[in-house]
Coordinates of C-alpha atoms and ligand atoms in Angstrom, one line a residue:
M1 CA -27.8 -5.4 -6.5
K2 CA -24.3 -4.0 -6.4
T3 CA -24.1 -0.2 -6.0
A4 CA -21.3 1.4 -7.9
L5 CA -18.8 3.4 -5.9
T6 CA -17.9 6.9 -6.8
K7 CA -14.3 8.0 -6.9
T8 CA -14.7 10.0 -3.7
E9 CA -16.2 6.9 -1.9
A10 CA -13.3 4.8 -3.2
N11 CA -10.8 7.3 -2.0
E12 CA -12.4 7.3 1.4
K13 CA -12.3 3.6 1.5
I14 CA -8.6 3.6 0.7
I15 CA -7.9 6.3 3.4
N16 CA -9.8 4.2 5.9
F17 CA -8.0 1.1 4.9
F18 CA -4.5 2.6 5.4
S19 CA -5.5 4.1 8.8
K20 CA -5.9 0.5 10.1
P21 CA -2.9 -0.8 11.9
N22 CA -3.1 -4.2 10.2
F23 CA -4.4 -5.8 7.0
T24 CA -4.0 -8.9 5.0
P25 CA -2.4 -9.3 1.6
D26 CA -5.8 -10.3 0.3
E27 CA -7.4 -7.0 1.5
M28 CA -4.4 -5.1 0.0
K29 CA -5.0 -6.8 -3.4
K30 CA -8.6 -5.6 -3.3
I31 CA -7.6 -2.0 -2.5
K32 CA -5.0 -2.1 -5.2
R33 CA -7.7 -3.1 -7.7
L34 CA -10.0 -0.5 -6.4
A35 CA -7.4 2.2 -6.8
M36 CA -6.6 1.1 -10.3
K37 CA -10.3 1.2 -11.3
F38 CA -10.6 4.8 -10.2
N39 CA -7.1 5.8 -11.2
I40 CA -6.3 6.7 -7.6
K41 CA -2.6 6.9 -6.8
L42 CA -1.3 4.7 -4.0
K43 CA 1.9 6.6 -3.9
P44 CA 1.3 8.3 -0.5
Y45 CA 0.8 4.9 1.0
K46 CA 3.6 3.1 -0.8
N47 CA 5.6 2.7 2.4
K48 CA 2.6 1.0 4.1
F49 CA 2.8 -2.3 2.2
C50 CA 5.4 -4.6 0.7
K51 CA 5.7 -4.3 -3.0
K52 CA 6.2 -8.0 -3.4
C53 CA 3.9 -9.8 -1.0
L54 CA 1.5 -7.0 -0.2
S55 CA 1.8 -7.5 3.5
P56 CA 1.9 -4.6 5.9
L57 CA 5.4 -3.3 5.8
K58 CA 7.2 -3.7 9.1
G59 CA 10.8 -4.5 9.2
K60 CA 14.3 -3.2 9.3
I61 CA 14.8 0.3 8.0
R62 CA 18.0 1.4 6.4
I63 CA 18.6 4.9 5.3
S64 CA 21.2 6.0 2.8
K65 CA 21.8 9.4 1.2
T66 CA 19.3 8.9 -1.6
H67 CA 17.1 6.0 -0.5
K68 CA 15.2 4.6 2.4
T69 CA 15.1 0.8 2.3
I70 CA 12.6 -1.1 4.3
E71 CA 13.1 -4.9 4.4
C72 CA 9.8 -6.8 4.5
G73 CA 9.4 -8.8 7.7
F74 CA 7.4 -11.5 5.8
C75 CA 9.2 -12.2 2.5
G76 CA 12.4 -10.3 3.0
H77 CA 11.9 -8.1 -0.1
K78 CA 13.8 -4.8 0.1
N79 CA 11.4 -2.0 -0.6
K80 CA 13.3 1.0 -1.8
F81 CA 12.0 4.6 -1.5
K82 CA 13.5 7.8 -2.7
I83 CA 13.9 10.3 0.0
Ligands
ZN1 ZN1 7.0 -8.8 1.5

């Protein structure tokens, strides 16, 4: 039988997930779904994963006056963040 997660448990799961140094896009997809289900904001972790391919975000960082851009090392998508 599946036990239903509470929001606190889901939150802990997400915090744990992002404390890992590495993850796969598949795992990221599951976390995204979990966050959506419990209406948990992934905003604090936005710079941890690529918006397009959901891989861990590691790549060239460019900083302008208003934005920080991190280019995804996997798909080349430029992830823009407001500073
Ligand atoms: Zn990417």
